[in-house]
Short mmCIF file of N, CA and C in Angstrom, two decimals:
data_model
loop_
_atom_site.label_atom_id
_atom_site.label_comp_id
_atom_site.label_asym_id
_atom_site.label_seq_id
_atom_site.Cartn_x
_atom_site.Cartn_y
_atom_site.Cartn_z
N MET A 1 -14.13 -6.36 25.76
CA MET A 1 -14.92 -5.74 24.95
C MET A 1 -15.25 -5.88 23.61
N ALA A 2 -16.62 -5.87 23.36
CA ALA A 2 -16.93 -6.31 22.09
C ALA A 2 -16.57 -5.53 20.94
N ARG A 3 -16.52 -6.44 19.71
CA ARG A 3 -16.16 -5.68 18.68
C ARG A 3 -17.20 -5.20 17.85
N SER A 4 -17.44 -4.19 17.27
CA SER A 4 -18.35 -3.71 16.38
C SER A 4 -18.47 -4.60 15.04
N PRO A 5 -19.50 -4.74 14.67
CA PRO A 5 -19.81 -5.71 13.13
C PRO A 5 -19.22 -5.06 12.45
N SER A 6 -18.79 -3.75 12.35
CA SER A 6 -18.17 -2.89 11.07
C SER A 6 -16.70 -2.92 11.68
N THR A 7 -16.25 -3.35 12.61
CA THR A 7 -14.75 -3.63 12.57
C THR A 7 -14.31 -4.95 12.55
N LEU A 8 -15.14 -6.06 12.12
CA LEU A 8 -14.80 -7.33 11.93
C LEU A 8 -14.15 -7.52 10.60
N ILE A 9 -13.30 -8.32 10.18
CA ILE A 9 -13.05 -8.55 9.09
C ILE A 9 -13.36 -9.93 8.51
N TYR A 10 -14.07 -9.96 7.52
CA TYR A 10 -14.38 -11.39 6.88
C TYR A 10 -13.86 -11.64 5.67
N TYR A 11 -13.52 -13.04 5.45
CA TYR A 11 -12.62 -13.32 4.63
C TYR A 11 -13.12 -14.15 3.43
N VAL A 12 -13.19 -14.09 2.19
CA VAL A 12 -13.21 -15.19 1.30
C VAL A 12 -12.09 -15.95 1.10
N LEU A 13 -12.02 -17.35 1.10
CA LEU A 13 -10.93 -18.10 1.03
C LEU A 13 -11.43 -18.61 -0.38
N GLU A 14 -10.16 -18.80 -1.15
CA GLU A 14 -9.82 -19.99 -1.98
C GLU A 14 -8.57 -20.53 -2.04
N ALA A 15 -8.46 -22.02 -2.21
CA ALA A 15 -7.29 -22.52 -1.76
C ALA A 15 -7.13 -23.51 -3.18
N LYS A 16 -6.11 -23.66 -3.41
CA LYS A 16 -5.71 -24.82 -4.63
C LYS A 16 -4.30 -25.50 -4.27
N TRP A 17 -4.68 -26.95 -4.46
CA TRP A 17 -3.51 -27.68 -4.58
C TRP A 17 -3.09 -28.08 -5.99
N TRP A 18 -2.64 -27.22 -6.62
CA TRP A 18 -2.50 -27.37 -7.92
C TRP A 18 -0.72 -27.84 -8.26
N LYS A 19 -0.62 -28.60 -9.13
CA LYS A 19 0.75 -28.73 -9.43
C LYS A 19 1.68 -27.62 -10.14
N GLU A 20 0.82 -26.79 -10.96
CA GLU A 20 1.47 -25.54 -11.25
C GLU A 20 1.38 -24.54 -10.33
N ARG A 21 2.25 -23.47 -10.44
CA ARG A 21 1.80 -21.97 -9.61
C ARG A 21 0.53 -21.16 -10.21
N ILE A 22 -0.37 -20.66 -9.42
CA ILE A 22 -1.25 -20.03 -9.82
C ILE A 22 -0.99 -18.70 -10.54
N GLY A 23 -1.72 -18.54 -11.78
CA GLY A 23 -1.46 -17.44 -12.38
C GLY A 23 -2.27 -16.23 -12.38
N ARG A 24 -1.99 -15.02 -13.13
CA ARG A 24 -2.94 -14.07 -12.94
C ARG A 24 -4.45 -14.16 -13.18
N ARG A 25 -4.82 -15.28 -14.42
CA ARG A 25 -6.15 -15.48 -14.47
C ARG A 25 -6.69 -15.61 -13.51
N GLU A 26 -6.23 -16.49 -12.53
CA GLU A 26 -6.88 -17.13 -11.70
C GLU A 26 -7.15 -15.74 -10.48
N LEU A 27 -6.10 -15.24 -10.33
CA LEU A 27 -5.94 -14.28 -9.31
C LEU A 27 -6.72 -12.91 -10.09
N ASP A 28 -7.25 -12.84 -11.15
CA ASP A 28 -8.21 -11.95 -11.55
C ASP A 28 -9.50 -11.98 -11.23
N VAL A 29 -9.79 -13.45 -11.61
CA VAL A 29 -11.31 -13.91 -11.17
C VAL A 29 -11.41 -13.76 -9.58
N PHE A 30 -10.63 -14.20 -8.61
CA PHE A 30 -10.67 -14.02 -7.33
C PHE A 30 -11.08 -12.38 -6.82
N LYS A 31 -9.99 -11.89 -7.42
CA LYS A 31 -10.27 -10.13 -7.18
C LYS A 31 -11.65 -9.76 -7.72
N THR A 32 -12.55 -10.12 -8.92
CA THR A 32 -13.47 -9.75 -9.39
C THR A 32 -14.73 -10.21 -7.88
N ASN A 33 -14.40 -11.82 -7.56
CA ASN A 33 -15.20 -11.99 -6.42
C ASN A 33 -15.12 -11.18 -5.21
N ILE A 34 -14.24 -10.93 -4.85
CA ILE A 34 -13.84 -10.02 -3.58
C ILE A 34 -14.61 -8.73 -3.86
N GLU A 35 -14.45 -8.33 -5.00
CA GLU A 35 -14.89 -7.04 -4.91
C GLU A 35 -16.37 -7.08 -5.10
N ARG A 36 -16.92 -8.02 -5.28
CA ARG A 36 -18.36 -8.00 -5.42
C ARG A 36 -19.10 -8.10 -3.66
N LYS A 37 -18.04 -8.31 -2.83
CA LYS A 37 -18.56 -8.46 -1.44
C LYS A 37 -18.66 -7.18 -0.98
N SER A 38 -18.88 -7.15 0.64
CA SER A 38 -18.76 -5.76 1.34
C SER A 38 -17.49 -4.90 1.79
N LYS A 39 -17.27 -4.01 2.07
CA LYS A 39 -16.26 -3.28 2.14
C LYS A 39 -15.06 -3.94 3.24
N ASN A 40 -15.62 -4.66 4.03
CA ASN A 40 -14.76 -5.19 5.16
C ASN A 40 -14.41 -6.52 5.12
N THR A 41 -14.72 -6.99 3.54
CA THR A 41 -14.22 -8.37 3.23
C THR A 41 -12.72 -8.36 2.42
N LEU A 42 -11.97 -9.28 3.17
CA LEU A 42 -10.65 -9.26 2.34
C LEU A 42 -10.74 -10.86 1.73
N GLY A 43 -9.94 -10.83 0.95
CA GLY A 43 -9.74 -12.20 0.60
C GLY A 43 -8.15 -13.08 0.69
N LEU A 44 -8.53 -14.24 1.05
CA LEU A 44 -7.14 -14.94 1.23
C LEU A 44 -7.11 -16.01 0.14
N TYR A 45 -5.89 -16.06 -0.68
CA TYR A 45 -5.98 -17.09 -1.54
C TYR A 45 -4.59 -17.87 -1.08
N ILE A 46 -4.92 -19.12 -0.72
CA ILE A 46 -3.73 -20.16 -0.93
C ILE A 46 -3.34 -21.05 -1.95
N SER A 47 -2.24 -21.00 -2.13
CA SER A 47 -1.81 -22.21 -3.30
C SER A 47 -0.27 -22.75 -2.90
N THR A 48 -0.34 -23.99 -2.74
CA THR A 48 0.53 -25.03 -1.87
C THR A 48 1.86 -24.68 -2.95
N ASN A 49 1.49 -24.57 -4.28
CA ASN A 49 2.74 -24.37 -4.95
C ASN A 49 3.25 -22.96 -5.26
N GLY A 50 2.41 -21.81 -5.09
CA GLY A 50 3.02 -20.54 -5.07
C GLY A 50 2.16 -20.15 -6.06
N PHE A 51 2.55 -18.77 -6.49
CA PHE A 51 2.14 -17.64 -7.79
C PHE A 51 3.21 -17.46 -8.79
N THR A 52 2.71 -17.04 -9.97
CA THR A 52 3.71 -16.99 -10.83
C THR A 52 4.17 -15.33 -10.73
N SER A 53 5.39 -15.40 -11.28
CA SER A 53 5.72 -13.78 -10.96
C SER A 53 5.18 -12.61 -11.53
N ASP A 54 4.31 -12.93 -12.78
CA ASP A 54 3.63 -11.91 -13.30
C ASP A 54 2.39 -11.72 -12.45
N ALA A 55 1.83 -12.79 -11.98
CA ALA A 55 0.86 -12.68 -11.39
C ALA A 55 0.71 -11.72 -10.06
N LEU A 56 2.08 -12.07 -9.24
CA LEU A 56 2.50 -11.23 -7.99
C LEU A 56 2.47 -9.73 -8.50
N ALA A 57 3.40 -9.94 -9.67
CA ALA A 57 3.61 -8.25 -10.07
C ALA A 57 2.30 -7.30 -10.26
N ILE A 58 1.10 -8.01 -10.92
CA ILE A 58 -0.03 -7.49 -11.21
C ILE A 58 -0.64 -6.48 -9.60
N TYR A 59 -0.46 -7.61 -8.63
CA TYR A 59 -1.05 -7.10 -7.64
C TYR A 59 0.08 -6.94 -6.34
N SER A 60 0.92 -6.05 -7.14
CA SER A 60 1.88 -5.64 -6.09
C SER A 60 1.62 -4.05 -5.71
N LEU A 61 0.97 -3.21 -6.64
CA LEU A 61 0.51 -2.16 -5.92
C LEU A 61 -0.90 -1.72 -5.69
N SER A 62 -2.03 -2.82 -5.66
CA SER A 62 -3.13 -2.45 -4.92
C SER A 62 -3.76 -4.17 -5.37
N THR A 63 -4.36 -4.39 -3.91
CA THR A 63 -5.02 -5.66 -3.99
C THR A 63 -6.03 -5.71 -2.89
N PRO A 64 -7.04 -6.13 -3.26
CA PRO A 64 -8.31 -6.73 -2.23
C PRO A 64 -8.02 -8.11 -1.28
N PHE A 65 -6.91 -8.58 -1.56
CA PHE A 65 -6.80 -10.11 -1.00
C PHE A 65 -4.97 -10.26 -0.58
N ILE A 66 -4.74 -10.99 0.32
CA ILE A 66 -3.75 -11.34 0.52
C ILE A 66 -3.40 -12.74 0.29
N THR A 67 -2.32 -13.29 0.09
CA THR A 67 -1.84 -14.96 -0.33
C THR A 67 -0.98 -15.67 0.65
N MET A 68 -1.39 -16.72 0.38
CA MET A 68 -0.14 -17.80 1.33
C MET A 68 0.06 -18.60 0.25
N ASP A 69 1.45 -19.08 0.62
CA ASP A 69 1.84 -20.43 -0.43
C ASP A 69 2.28 -21.56 0.48
N GLY A 70 2.50 -22.71 0.07
CA GLY A 70 3.10 -23.81 0.87
C GLY A 70 3.74 -23.51 1.98
N SER A 71 4.86 -22.65 2.16
CA SER A 71 5.50 -22.31 3.09
C SER A 71 4.95 -21.96 4.26
N ASP A 72 4.10 -21.09 4.01
CA ASP A 72 3.26 -20.34 4.77
C ASP A 72 2.34 -21.20 5.76
N LEU A 73 1.65 -21.98 4.55
CA LEU A 73 0.57 -22.91 5.36
C LEU A 73 1.56 -24.05 5.95
N MET A 74 2.82 -24.80 5.85
CA MET A 74 3.48 -25.63 6.35
C MET A 74 4.06 -25.04 7.62
N ALA A 75 4.09 -23.67 7.66
CA ALA A 75 4.55 -23.22 9.06
C ALA A 75 3.63 -22.90 9.98
N VAL A 76 2.37 -22.95 9.60
CA VAL A 76 1.15 -22.72 10.55
C VAL A 76 0.95 -24.47 10.99
N LEU A 77 0.97 -25.09 9.92
CA LEU A 77 0.74 -26.59 10.31
C LEU A 77 1.66 -27.17 11.01
N ASP A 78 3.04 -26.71 10.98
CA ASP A 78 3.87 -27.18 12.41
C ASP A 78 3.93 -26.51 13.20
N ARG A 79 3.10 -25.53 13.47
CA ARG A 79 3.25 -24.80 14.91
C ARG A 79 4.36 -23.89 14.87
N ARG A 80 4.97 -23.49 13.98
CA ARG A 80 6.11 -22.43 14.12
C ARG A 80 5.33 -21.10 14.17
N ILE A 81 4.42 -20.87 13.70
CA ILE A 81 3.76 -19.52 13.87
C ILE A 81 2.03 -20.04 13.91
N ARG A 82 1.49 -19.06 14.64
CA ARG A 82 -0.14 -19.24 14.81
C ARG A 82 -0.64 -18.45 13.48
N LEU A 83 -1.96 -19.06 13.19
CA LEU A 83 -2.31 -18.49 11.57
C LEU A 83 -2.75 -16.79 12.15
N ASP A 84 -3.32 -16.72 13.19
CA ASP A 84 -3.37 -15.12 13.75
C ASP A 84 -2.30 -14.24 13.40
N GLU A 85 -0.97 -14.99 13.99
CA GLU A 85 0.47 -14.32 13.81
C GLU A 85 0.75 -14.24 12.61
N LEU A 86 0.61 -15.02 11.61
CA LEU A 86 0.84 -14.75 10.32
C LEU A 86 -0.04 -13.80 9.72
N MET A 87 -1.29 -13.84 10.00
CA MET A 87 -2.30 -12.69 8.89
C MET A 87 -1.94 -11.55 9.38
N THR A 88 -1.70 -11.12 10.49
CA THR A 88 -1.88 -9.73 10.91
C THR A 88 -0.60 -8.95 10.07
N PRO A 89 0.45 -9.70 10.07
CA PRO A 89 1.63 -8.80 9.51
C PRO A 89 1.35 -8.85 7.92
N LYS A 90 0.73 -10.13 7.43
CA LYS A 90 0.40 -10.31 5.99
C LYS A 90 -0.66 -9.18 5.79
N ARG A 91 -1.74 -8.86 6.47
CA ARG A 91 -2.77 -7.87 6.19
C ARG A 91 -2.23 -6.50 6.39
N LYS A 92 -1.23 -6.21 7.21
CA LYS A 92 -0.57 -4.69 7.37
C LYS A 92 0.23 -4.64 6.33
N HIS A 93 1.27 -5.55 5.75
CA HIS A 93 1.75 -5.41 4.61
C HIS A 93 0.94 -5.20 3.45
N ALA A 94 -0.23 -5.74 3.00
CA ALA A 94 -0.99 -5.60 2.13
C ALA A 94 -1.59 -4.08 2.08
N SER A 95 -1.85 -3.62 3.02
CA SER A 95 -2.45 -2.11 3.56
C SER A 95 -1.39 -1.33 3.38
N GLN A 96 -0.32 -1.42 3.63
CA GLN A 96 0.87 -0.25 3.61
C GLN A 96 1.32 -0.45 2.15
N THR A 97 1.63 -1.42 1.44
CA THR A 97 1.95 -1.54 0.34
C THR A 97 1.48 -1.95 -0.85
N GLY A 98 0.09 -2.06 -0.85
CA GLY A 98 -0.60 -2.71 -1.69
C GLY A 98 -0.43 -3.98 -2.32
N HIS A 99 0.89 -4.60 -1.61
CA HIS A 99 1.44 -5.91 -2.33
C HIS A 99 0.64 -7.24 -1.81
N CYS A 100 0.03 -8.28 -2.22
CA CYS A 100 -0.61 -9.44 -1.99
C CYS A 100 0.42 -10.16 -1.11
N TYR A 101 1.54 -10.24 -1.39
CA TYR A 101 2.31 -11.38 -0.84
C TYR A 101 3.69 -11.06 -0.01
N LEU A 102 3.57 -11.64 1.24
CA LEU A 102 4.54 -11.57 2.00
C LEU A 102 4.86 -12.63 2.63
N PRO A 103 6.11 -13.29 2.17
CA PRO A 103 6.39 -14.51 2.90
C PRO A 103 6.53 -14.85 4.47
N VAL A 104 6.51 -15.96 4.56
CA VAL A 104 6.60 -16.04 6.21
C VAL A 104 7.96 -16.06 6.42
N SER A 105 8.83 -16.63 5.73
CA SER A 105 10.57 -16.13 6.03
C SER A 105 10.87 -14.82 6.33
N GLU A 106 10.11 -14.04 5.52
CA GLU A 106 10.24 -12.73 5.77
C GLU A 106 9.78 -12.29 7.27
N ILE A 107 8.61 -12.70 7.73
CA ILE A 107 7.80 -12.35 8.83
C ILE A 107 8.99 -13.17 9.96
N PHE A 108 9.53 -14.07 9.92
CA PHE A 108 10.34 -14.59 10.92
C PHE A 108 11.53 -13.79 10.73
N SER A 109 12.19 -13.25 9.75
CA SER A 109 13.62 -12.36 9.79
C SER A 109 13.29 -11.41 10.61
N ARG A 110 12.03 -10.42 10.60
CA ARG A 110 11.77 -9.52 11.13
C ARG A 110 11.71 -9.59 12.91
N THR A 111 11.01 -10.68 13.15
CA THR A 111 10.88 -11.04 14.58
C THR A 111 12.21 -11.63 15.51
N GLU A 112 13.29 -11.80 14.54
CA GLU A 112 14.60 -12.27 15.30
C GLU A 112 15.13 -11.29 15.55
#
């Protein structure tokens, strides 16, 4: 069965391999970029060293993007979880809670 173009999810991806954690300022800029896109666009922000607690707190009630940290990325690269299996619960979590972050360890603990 073919999917309608209106049901497709398009992603805007930003990835950082910075020494420090990503802060609110970087996420605010990313949010603005996402909001300029169509309604069926979702952001994916990858930061190998994670995010500051204040950045995650700001995007814990409403978010146009989801986040991945180094643990999430390594779980996919190590083939402990497929990318689509990781993204689905992350999208669902963001939709239900408004929070941009769901660690892969929590996803694993739900499936055990």
